[in-house]
Structures are given as structure tokens and as C-alpha cells.
Amino acid sequence: MLASIFVIFLFQLVGEMLQKYFELTIPGPVIGLVLLLVALLLHGRYGKSSRGELETGLNRTSDYLLGHLPLLFVPIGVGVVMHISFLEDRLLSVLLVIFIGTVLTVGFTAFVMEKLQTRGGRHDG
Amino acid sequence: MTDEQKLYSIWVYLQAEPLFWLTLTIGAYLVGDYCYRRSNLFPLLNPVALGIVIVSGVLLIFNIQYERYFDGAKFIHFLLGPATVSLAIPIYRKWDLITANAKPIVTAVILGSIFAVLVTYLLAVFFSLEREIVLSLLPKSVTAPIAMGISELIGGIPSLTAIITIITGIIGAAFGTFTLDLLRVRKMSARGFGIGLASHGIGTARAMSRNETAGVFAAVAMGLSGIVTALIVPLMIFLLDI
């Protein structure tokens, strides 16, 4: 468990360092995600044991962290509520743009995705 | 010391400690989660939205500065980074499903990202918002750090973009399923994909808490749309002559 936490922190650290060094717009944790995914794929392909202790630990740690993922957005969400007056009289129009735009985007993207998947005859997990 | 003075000194002590704000944040979220389950998973009563409302209510009632609250709650906020990295693990577990859907994923990310920016632009013009706010709204569907970077690049207000992206995430997470049901999108992968593309991390968090396939496709959509949007927004500003 501790080793898996170390691995996750390490990949984030490397991601943050790459982001700062190359001044990328992609956030450090996202770079860490991609690097960890590449490492897992390489390990899965060339590693000796497929079900190592570290892998079990990583599975458990990520399940725990991601199981409570919405909680992690509460502190920043409170910040939005406390600073919402920033928008003054444009608050309602901005909220409407966000609401209509987001709901349409969810629907459009999911609809397109499902149509493309069915056309290719792909299965779902 | 009178009892009242004692209580007051305890309150002063608690306010300065992270423990109080951490307990409040987790407690508010758990209350939200309880209401959500009791309401038979009614999307509007989702645990994030309720948690935010409860904590904000406490801060407003007791007249507490956000900075003081965040100083304690930052320990929860910190976990966002490691949680993002650990999304690699479920993505790895579902890797075969992702590679099997590689073509639809790439096409849907490009079309979805263009749609997100275009529809936001048209709506913002319709509501006759000023240029700076329009520019701050354009990258609203991608994760906050990328959105802020894009906003700065194109002449928007990055801090306004940060607020806008968080609201976008909450709205996508809360109302996204209504549109999906309305359009009868049934595949978990497609549902998650739409939510993740339109409402980044907060949408992904919600998808992940309901179904792993939906969560994984949401995470993939979030990551790819961040990159695609960073490329297309400057191009669309040029083409649309904004």
C-alpha cells in the first residue's frame, strides 16, 4: 500500500517537474497519469509477473482514492461560491451559457460516440 | 472564565486548526451522499453540490474568510493531484476496450471539443456578453489548469475561467444524465465519454462513482479533449474572427 502511494506521488512529481521545465499548458498530474499508464503498459507487456504485490497495492489505492473523487472537489467548489459575486450583474447570463452549453455538449458528444461505436460493431464492458 | 468565554476560546482555537475544516468538509460531503442515496440518486442532490452548499453556508453564517477555510481544507484539495495520476490504473485495466474503440474515441473527441467551443461562443454572443467574458468562457469544458492556460493565451481572464470551469463541472455532473436519458444513450462508455468531455474532472468523478467503464471513458475524454481544445481554440478564434 505504501509503495503504491509512493509510486503515485513519484509520477505526479515527475509530471509537475516536466510541466514546469517545459512550461507546458498540460497540468503536471495529467502528465503523471500518461507516464504511469505507459509504465503499466510496458510492465504488462515485458514484466515477469502480471499480478505483483505492487499492482495489487496500486489497484487498491486507486480504487480508494477514486471512490471518493467527488469529495476532493468540495474545497475548490466552496471557493467558487464565495467568489461568485465577481460576475455581478452578468451572473445569470453566464450561468445560462454554461448550463445550456454543457448540457448540449454532454448530449452531442455521447450521442456521436454511441453512433460511431455501433457503426463499428463494438461491444461495451 | 465563564462558560461563554470558554466556548468562544474553543471556537477560536478550532478555526485555526485544519482538523475542524477537514471534519466539516468530509461531514458535509457525507451528509450530501446520504441525501443523494435517500433521494434514489436524484442527480440534483449529488454529494459534491450539497457538500459545497453546506460548507459555504457555514462559512457565510459565521462570516469566515474562504482563505482561512482553504488553509485547512487544502489537505483534501491536495489529493486531487494523486487521484488524477491514479486514473491511469482503471484506464490500464480497461485498455483493451479503449484500443478497440480507438477510432470512435478520436473522432468523438475532435467533434465534441469543436461543438463545446462553438456552442459556447454562439450562446455567449446571443446573451451579448463582452469580449473578455466570451473569451474566458470558451475553454470551459476542459480541466481548470488547461482552461486557465488557454484563457490567458487568448486574452480572457484566467481566474474567471477557473470559476466558470468548476461551475461547468458541477452542472455537467448534475444534469448530464438528464440529456443522456433524453437522447436514449445507453452505452456506459458513450455516457461517460460525453460527461467527461463536457465537464472534465468533476464529471469524471461522478461517472467513476457510478460505473467503472463510464469513469474510464470519461477520464480518456477529459485528457484528450484538454489537448484538442488547447489546439482548436486559437484556431477557431482566428477562423470565427472573434
Short mmCIF file of C-alpha atoms in Angstrom, two decimals:
data_model
loop_
_atom_site.label_atom_id
_atom_site.label_comp_id
_atom_site.label_asym_id
_atom_site.label_seq_id
_atom_site.Cartn_x
_atom_site.Cartn_y
_atom_site.Cartn_z
CA MET A 1 0.00 0.00 0.00
CA LEU A 2 2.75 2.43 0.99
CA ALA A 3 4.79 1.50 -2.08
CA SER A 4 1.81 2.23 -4.33
CA ILE A 5 1.29 5.65 -2.71
CA PHE A 6 4.97 6.34 -3.28
CA VAL A 7 4.67 5.35 -6.97
CA ILE A 8 1.64 7.61 -7.49
CA PHE A 9 3.31 10.59 -5.76
CA LEU A 10 6.53 9.96 -7.70
CA PHE A 11 4.75 10.02 -11.07
CA GLN A 12 2.95 13.22 -10.11
CA LEU A 13 6.25 14.76 -9.02
CA VAL A 14 7.91 13.86 -12.32
CA GLY A 15 4.84 15.20 -14.18
CA GLU A 16 4.96 18.51 -12.26
CA MET A 17 8.69 18.84 -12.90
CA LEU A 18 8.29 18.22 -16.65
CA GLN A 19 5.41 20.70 -16.76
CA LYS A 20 7.47 23.41 -15.04
CA TYR A 21 10.63 22.71 -17.04
CA PHE A 22 8.97 22.75 -20.48
CA GLU A 23 6.34 25.35 -19.42
CA LEU A 24 3.51 23.13 -20.73
CA THR A 25 -0.20 24.01 -20.52
CA ILE A 26 -0.98 20.36 -19.71
CA PRO A 27 -1.17 20.04 -15.90
CA GLY A 28 1.52 18.05 -14.08
CA PRO A 29 -0.87 15.37 -12.70
CA VAL A 30 -2.18 14.69 -16.24
CA ILE A 31 1.41 14.19 -17.44
CA GLY A 32 1.91 11.88 -14.45
CA LEU A 33 -1.22 9.94 -15.48
CA VAL A 34 0.10 9.40 -19.02
CA LEU A 35 3.56 8.36 -17.75
CA LEU A 36 2.09 5.91 -15.23
CA LEU A 37 -0.17 4.44 -17.92
CA VAL A 38 2.81 3.97 -20.25
CA ALA A 39 4.78 2.37 -17.41
CA LEU A 40 1.90 -0.02 -16.64
CA LEU A 41 1.51 -0.98 -20.31
CA LEU A 42 5.25 -1.61 -20.66
CA HIS A 43 5.27 -3.61 -17.43
CA GLY A 44 2.24 -5.62 -18.58
CA ARG A 45 3.96 -6.44 -21.85
CA TYR A 46 7.52 -7.07 -20.69
CA GLY A 47 7.28 -7.57 -16.90
CA LYS A 48 7.88 -11.01 -15.34
CA SER A 49 4.82 -11.32 -13.09
CA SER A 50 1.50 -9.89 -14.17
CA ARG A 51 -0.03 -9.89 -10.67
CA GLY A 52 2.69 -8.45 -8.47
CA GLU A 53 2.30 -7.09 -4.97
CA LEU A 54 2.73 -3.54 -6.25
CA GLU A 55 -0.04 -3.99 -8.80
CA THR A 56 -2.46 -5.20 -6.13
CA GLY A 57 -1.49 -2.20 -4.00
CA LEU A 58 -1.97 0.20 -6.92
CA ASN A 59 -5.38 -1.28 -7.64
CA ARG A 60 -6.44 -0.90 -4.03
CA THR A 61 -5.05 2.64 -3.63
CA SER A 62 -6.61 3.91 -6.84
CA ASP A 63 -9.96 2.28 -6.03
CA TYR A 64 -9.94 4.04 -2.67
CA LEU A 65 -8.85 7.44 -4.00
CA LEU A 66 -11.21 7.36 -6.98
CA GLY A 67 -14.12 6.01 -4.94
CA HIS A 68 -14.16 9.35 -3.12
CA LEU A 69 -13.10 11.51 -6.06
CA PRO A 70 -16.09 13.89 -5.87
CA LEU A 71 -15.16 14.83 -2.26
CA LEU A 72 -11.85 16.26 -3.47
CA PHE A 73 -13.71 18.96 -5.44
CA VAL A 74 -15.56 20.37 -2.41
CA PRO A 75 -12.83 22.83 -1.22
CA ILE A 76 -12.43 24.44 -4.67
CA GLY A 77 -16.21 24.44 -5.21
CA VAL A 78 -16.67 26.38 -1.96
CA GLY A 79 -14.18 28.90 -3.38
CA VAL A 80 -16.42 29.39 -6.41
CA VAL A 81 -19.48 30.05 -4.23
CA MET A 82 -17.53 32.54 -2.09
CA HIS A 83 -16.21 34.42 -5.15
CA ILE A 84 -19.31 34.28 -7.34
CA SER A 85 -20.08 37.98 -6.75
CA PHE A 86 -17.14 38.63 -9.10
CA LEU A 87 -19.59 38.22 -12.00
CA GLU A 88 -22.01 40.86 -10.67
CA ASP A 89 -24.98 41.51 -12.98
CA ARG A 90 -23.71 39.10 -15.64
CA LEU A 91 -24.09 36.13 -13.30
CA LEU A 92 -27.41 34.94 -14.74
CA SER A 93 -26.36 35.13 -18.41
CA VAL A 94 -23.03 33.41 -17.69
CA LEU A 95 -24.82 30.66 -15.77
CA LEU A 96 -27.26 30.19 -18.65
CA VAL A 97 -24.44 29.97 -21.21
CA ILE A 98 -22.69 27.37 -19.05
CA PHE A 99 -25.87 25.41 -18.37
CA ILE A 100 -27.18 25.23 -21.95
CA GLY A 101 -23.70 24.79 -23.45
CA THR A 102 -22.69 21.99 -21.08
CA VAL A 103 -25.93 20.02 -21.28
CA LEU A 104 -25.85 20.20 -25.10
CA THR A 105 -22.18 19.18 -25.23
CA VAL A 106 -22.75 16.13 -23.00
CA GLY A 107 -25.65 15.01 -25.20
CA PHE A 108 -23.98 15.72 -28.55
CA THR A 109 -20.70 14.01 -27.65
CA ALA A 110 -22.28 10.92 -26.09
CA PHE A 111 -24.74 10.59 -29.00
CA VAL A 112 -21.94 10.85 -31.60
CA MET A 113 -19.78 8.42 -29.63
CA GLU A 114 -22.55 5.82 -29.39
CA LYS A 115 -23.39 6.11 -33.10
CA LEU A 116 -19.71 5.70 -34.05
CA GLN A 117 -19.36 2.69 -31.74
CA THR A 118 -22.46 0.93 -33.08
CA ARG A 119 -21.36 1.53 -36.66
CA GLY A 120 -18.07 -0.17 -35.86
CA GLY A 121 -19.98 -3.02 -34.16
CA ARG A 122 -18.04 -2.61 -30.93
CA HIS A 123 -19.04 -4.05 -27.60
CA ASP A 124 -19.31 -2.37 -24.27
CA GLY A 125 -17.81 -3.53 -21.00
CA MET B 1 -13.60 32.13 32.68
CA THR B 2 -17.34 31.95 32.12
CA ASP B 3 -18.79 29.13 30.05
CA GLU B 4 -19.41 31.52 27.18
CA GLN B 5 -15.81 32.69 27.18
CA LYS B 6 -14.66 29.08 27.26
CA LEU B 7 -16.81 28.18 24.27
CA TYR B 8 -15.53 31.23 22.43
CA SER B 9 -11.90 30.32 23.07
CA ILE B 10 -12.55 26.77 21.84
CA TRP B 11 -14.12 28.19 18.67
CA VAL B 12 -11.13 30.50 18.12
CA TYR B 13 -8.81 27.54 18.60
CA LEU B 14 -10.78 25.30 16.23
CA GLN B 15 -10.91 27.92 13.49
CA ALA B 16 -7.12 27.98 13.32
CA GLU B 17 -6.81 24.21 13.08
CA PRO B 18 -7.03 22.18 9.85
CA LEU B 19 -8.86 19.43 11.78
CA PHE B 20 -12.05 21.46 12.07
CA TRP B 21 -12.22 22.34 8.35
CA LEU B 22 -11.32 18.81 7.29
CA THR B 23 -14.03 17.34 9.52
CA LEU B 24 -16.55 19.89 8.23
CA THR B 25 -15.69 19.13 4.59
CA ILE B 26 -15.91 15.36 4.93
CA GLY B 27 -19.02 15.64 7.12
CA ALA B 28 -20.79 17.93 4.63
CA TYR B 29 -19.92 15.52 1.82
CA LEU B 30 -21.22 12.53 3.80
CA VAL B 31 -24.48 14.39 4.52
CA GLY B 32 -24.71 15.11 0.78
CA ASP B 33 -24.02 11.47 -0.01
CA TYR B 34 -26.71 10.37 2.46
CA CYS B 35 -29.33 12.72 0.92
CA TYR B 36 -28.31 11.54 -2.56
CA ARG B 37 -28.87 7.89 -1.63
CA ARG B 38 -32.14 8.67 0.18
CA SER B 39 -33.40 10.52 -2.91
CA ASN B 40 -32.79 7.41 -5.04
CA LEU B 41 -29.74 9.01 -6.69
CA PHE B 42 -31.56 12.16 -7.84
CA PRO B 43 -28.82 13.99 -9.85
CA LEU B 44 -29.53 17.45 -8.40
CA LEU B 45 -28.89 16.22 -4.86
CA ASN B 46 -25.40 14.97 -5.68
CA PRO B 47 -22.88 14.85 -2.82
CA VAL B 48 -20.46 17.46 -4.29
CA ALA B 49 -23.13 20.11 -4.84
CA LEU B 50 -24.69 19.51 -1.40
CA GLY B 51 -21.27 19.39 0.28
CA ILE B 52 -20.33 22.72 -1.31
CA VAL B 53 -23.66 24.30 -0.30
CA ILE B 54 -23.34 23.11 3.32
CA VAL B 55 -19.73 24.26 3.76
CA SER B 56 -20.41 27.61 2.05
CA GLY B 57 -23.44 28.07 4.29
CA VAL B 58 -21.34 27.54 7.42
CA LEU B 59 -18.68 29.99 6.18
CA LEU B 60 -21.28 32.64 5.31
CA ILE B 61 -23.23 32.26 8.57
CA PHE B 62 -20.13 32.52 10.75
CA ASN B 63 -18.55 35.13 8.49
CA ILE B 64 -15.38 33.18 7.83
CA GLN B 65 -12.90 34.08 5.11
CA TYR B 66 -12.51 31.48 2.36
CA GLU B 67 -8.71 31.64 2.72
CA ARG B 68 -8.97 30.55 6.35
CA TYR B 69 -11.17 27.59 5.40
CA PHE B 70 -8.94 26.61 2.48
CA ASP B 71 -5.87 26.69 4.69
CA GLY B 72 -7.35 23.66 6.45
CA ALA B 73 -9.20 22.06 3.55
CA LYS B 74 -6.12 22.19 1.31
CA PHE B 75 -5.15 18.75 2.55
CA ILE B 76 -8.20 17.34 0.78
CA HIS B 77 -7.57 19.56 -2.22
CA PHE B 78 -4.01 18.22 -2.40
CA LEU B 79 -5.29 14.70 -3.06
CA LEU B 80 -6.70 15.84 -6.43
CA GLY B 81 -3.23 15.50 -7.98
CA PRO B 82 -2.54 11.92 -6.83
CA ALA B 83 -6.16 10.97 -7.68
CA THR B 84 -5.64 12.28 -11.23
CA VAL B 85 -2.44 10.23 -11.59
CA SER B 86 -4.18 7.13 -10.23
CA LEU B 87 -6.78 7.35 -13.04
CA ALA B 88 -4.03 5.59 -15.04
CA ILE B 89 -4.84 2.35 -13.20
CA PRO B 90 -8.52 1.87 -14.21
CA ILE B 91 -7.59 3.11 -17.71
CA TYR B 92 -4.94 0.38 -17.80
CA ARG B 93 -7.48 -2.21 -16.62
CA LYS B 94 -9.83 -1.23 -19.48
CA TRP B 95 -7.06 -0.73 -22.03
CA ASP B 96 -8.36 -3.40 -24.43
CA LEU B 97 -11.79 -1.75 -24.51
CA ILE B 98 -10.15 1.62 -25.24
CA THR B 99 -7.95 0.38 -28.07
CA ALA B 100 -10.95 -1.47 -29.53
CA ASN B 101 -12.75 1.90 -29.62
CA ALA B 102 -9.76 3.99 -30.72
CA LYS B 103 -11.38 5.35 -33.90
CA PRO B 104 -14.72 6.42 -32.34
CA ILE B 105 -12.78 7.95 -29.43
CA VAL B 106 -10.57 10.14 -31.64
CA THR B 107 -13.46 11.25 -33.88
CA ALA B 108 -15.80 11.96 -30.94
CA VAL B 109 -13.12 13.93 -29.06
CA ILE B 110 -12.49 16.20 -32.06
CA LEU B 111 -16.19 16.71 -32.89
CA GLY B 112 -17.17 17.10 -29.22
CA SER B 113 -14.42 19.62 -28.48
CA ILE B 114 -15.31 21.75 -31.53
CA PHE B 115 -19.01 21.54 -30.59
CA ALA B 116 -18.27 22.61 -26.99
CA VAL B 117 -16.36 25.73 -28.04
CA LEU B 118 -18.73 26.64 -30.89
CA VAL B 119 -21.96 26.33 -28.89
CA THR B 120 -20.42 28.32 -26.02
CA TYR B 121 -19.41 31.07 -28.44
CA LEU B 122 -22.85 31.26 -30.05
CA LEU B 123 -24.62 31.33 -26.67
CA ALA B 124 -22.25 33.98 -25.30
CA VAL B 125 -22.90 36.16 -28.36
CA PHE B 126 -26.64 35.55 -28.01
CA PHE B 127 -26.52 36.81 -24.41
CA SER B 128 -24.40 39.76 -25.63
CA LEU B 129 -21.59 39.25 -23.13
CA GLU B 130 -18.49 41.39 -23.52
CA ARG B 131 -15.45 40.07 -25.36
CA GLU B 132 -13.31 39.37 -22.29
CA ILE B 133 -16.03 37.22 -20.74
CA VAL B 134 -16.71 35.42 -24.03
CA LEU B 135 -13.01 34.53 -24.27
CA SER B 136 -12.99 33.39 -20.63
CA LEU B 137 -15.97 31.11 -21.35
CA LEU B 138 -14.62 29.36 -24.48
CA PRO B 139 -12.38 26.71 -22.81
CA LYS B 140 -14.96 25.97 -20.08
CA SER B 141 -15.28 22.22 -20.73
CA VAL B 142 -11.66 21.29 -20.09
CA THR B 143 -9.94 20.74 -16.76
CA ALA B 144 -9.27 24.02 -14.87
CA PRO B 145 -5.45 24.21 -15.23
CA ILE B 146 -5.62 23.72 -19.02
CA ALA B 147 -8.64 26.04 -19.33
CA MET B 148 -6.81 28.78 -17.42
CA GLY B 149 -3.78 28.40 -19.68
CA ILE B 150 -5.93 28.70 -22.81
CA SER B 151 -7.82 31.66 -21.35
CA GLU B 152 -4.58 33.52 -20.64
CA LEU B 153 -3.26 32.77 -24.12
CA ILE B 154 -6.34 34.15 -25.93
CA GLY B 155 -6.86 37.23 -23.73
CA GLY B 156 -9.53 36.02 -21.31
CA ILE B 157 -9.46 36.36 -17.51
CA PRO B 158 -7.87 33.15 -16.11
CA SER B 159 -9.40 33.44 -12.61
CA LEU B 160 -12.86 33.93 -14.16
CA THR B 161 -12.21 30.89 -16.35
CA ALA B 162 -11.34 28.88 -13.22
CA ILE B 163 -14.72 29.75 -11.65
CA ILE B 164 -16.51 29.01 -14.94
CA THR B 165 -14.89 25.59 -15.36
CA ILE B 166 -15.83 24.50 -11.84
CA ILE B 167 -19.46 25.56 -12.42
CA THR B 168 -19.36 23.71 -15.76
CA GLY B 169 -18.15 20.57 -13.99
CA ILE B 170 -20.89 20.69 -11.38
CA ILE B 171 -23.61 21.35 -13.97
CA GLY B 172 -22.36 18.57 -16.25
CA ALA B 173 -22.20 16.13 -13.34
CA ALA B 174 -25.65 17.10 -12.04
CA PHE B 175 -27.64 17.48 -15.28
CA GLY B 176 -25.67 15.46 -17.82
CA THR B 177 -27.62 12.28 -17.16
CA PHE B 178 -30.92 14.04 -17.97
CA THR B 179 -29.74 14.76 -21.54
CA LEU B 180 -28.29 11.27 -21.88
CA ASP B 181 -31.59 9.70 -20.86
CA LEU B 182 -33.50 12.08 -23.14
CA LEU B 183 -31.32 11.09 -26.12
CA ARG B 184 -31.52 7.43 -25.04
CA VAL B 185 -27.75 6.96 -24.97
CA ARG B 186 -27.41 3.60 -23.21
CA LYS B 187 -23.82 2.51 -23.61
CA MET B 188 -21.93 3.23 -20.39
CA SER B 189 -18.79 4.03 -22.38
CA ALA B 190 -20.60 6.66 -24.51
CA ARG B 191 -22.39 8.16 -21.48
CA GLY B 192 -19.17 8.53 -19.54
CA PHE B 193 -17.42 9.89 -22.61
CA GLY B 194 -19.94 12.71 -23.05
CA ILE B 195 -19.84 13.67 -19.36
CA GLY B 196 -16.03 13.61 -19.22
CA LEU B 197 -15.62 15.67 -22.38
CA ALA B 198 -18.15 18.34 -21.34
CA SER B 199 -17.39 18.53 -17.63
CA HIS B 200 -13.80 17.31 -17.06
CA GLY B 201 -12.76 16.11 -13.59
CA ILE B 202 -16.00 16.72 -11.73
CA GLY B 203 -17.95 14.88 -14.44
CA THR B 204 -15.36 12.10 -14.43
CA ALA B 205 -15.61 11.83 -10.66
CA ARG B 206 -19.34 11.34 -10.92
CA ALA B 207 -19.10 8.84 -13.77
CA MET B 208 -16.41 6.89 -11.90
CA SER B 209 -18.55 6.72 -8.76
CA ARG B 210 -21.37 5.09 -10.75
CA ASN B 211 -19.66 2.74 -13.21
CA GLU B 212 -16.01 1.93 -13.91
CA THR B 213 -16.39 1.76 -17.71
CA ALA B 214 -18.18 5.13 -17.72
CA GLY B 215 -15.48 6.56 -15.44
CA VAL B 216 -12.61 5.30 -17.59
CA PHE B 217 -14.14 6.69 -20.80
CA ALA B 218 -14.82 9.98 -19.01
CA ALA B 219 -11.16 10.15 -17.96
CA VAL B 220 -9.97 9.40 -21.50
CA ALA B 221 -12.32 12.05 -22.94
CA MET B 222 -11.18 14.58 -20.34
CA GLY B 223 -7.49 14.04 -21.05
CA LEU B 224 -7.76 14.06 -24.85
CA SER B 225 -10.23 16.97 -25.05
CA GLY B 226 -7.85 19.05 -22.91
CA ILE B 227 -5.16 18.65 -25.55
CA VAL B 228 -7.50 19.02 -28.56
CA THR B 229 -9.19 22.14 -27.09
CA ALA B 230 -5.83 23.81 -26.43
CA LEU B 231 -5.12 23.39 -30.16
CA ILE B 232 -8.53 24.30 -31.63
CA VAL B 233 -9.50 27.35 -29.53
CA PRO B 234 -6.81 29.67 -31.00
CA LEU B 235 -7.64 28.29 -34.48
CA MET B 236 -11.38 28.88 -34.04
CA ILE B 237 -10.80 32.42 -32.77
CA PHE B 238 -8.89 33.08 -35.96
CA LEU B 239 -11.49 31.43 -38.22
CA LEU B 240 -14.52 32.99 -36.50
CA ASP B 241 -12.70 36.31 -36.29
CA ILE B 242 -13.64 36.78 -32.61
#
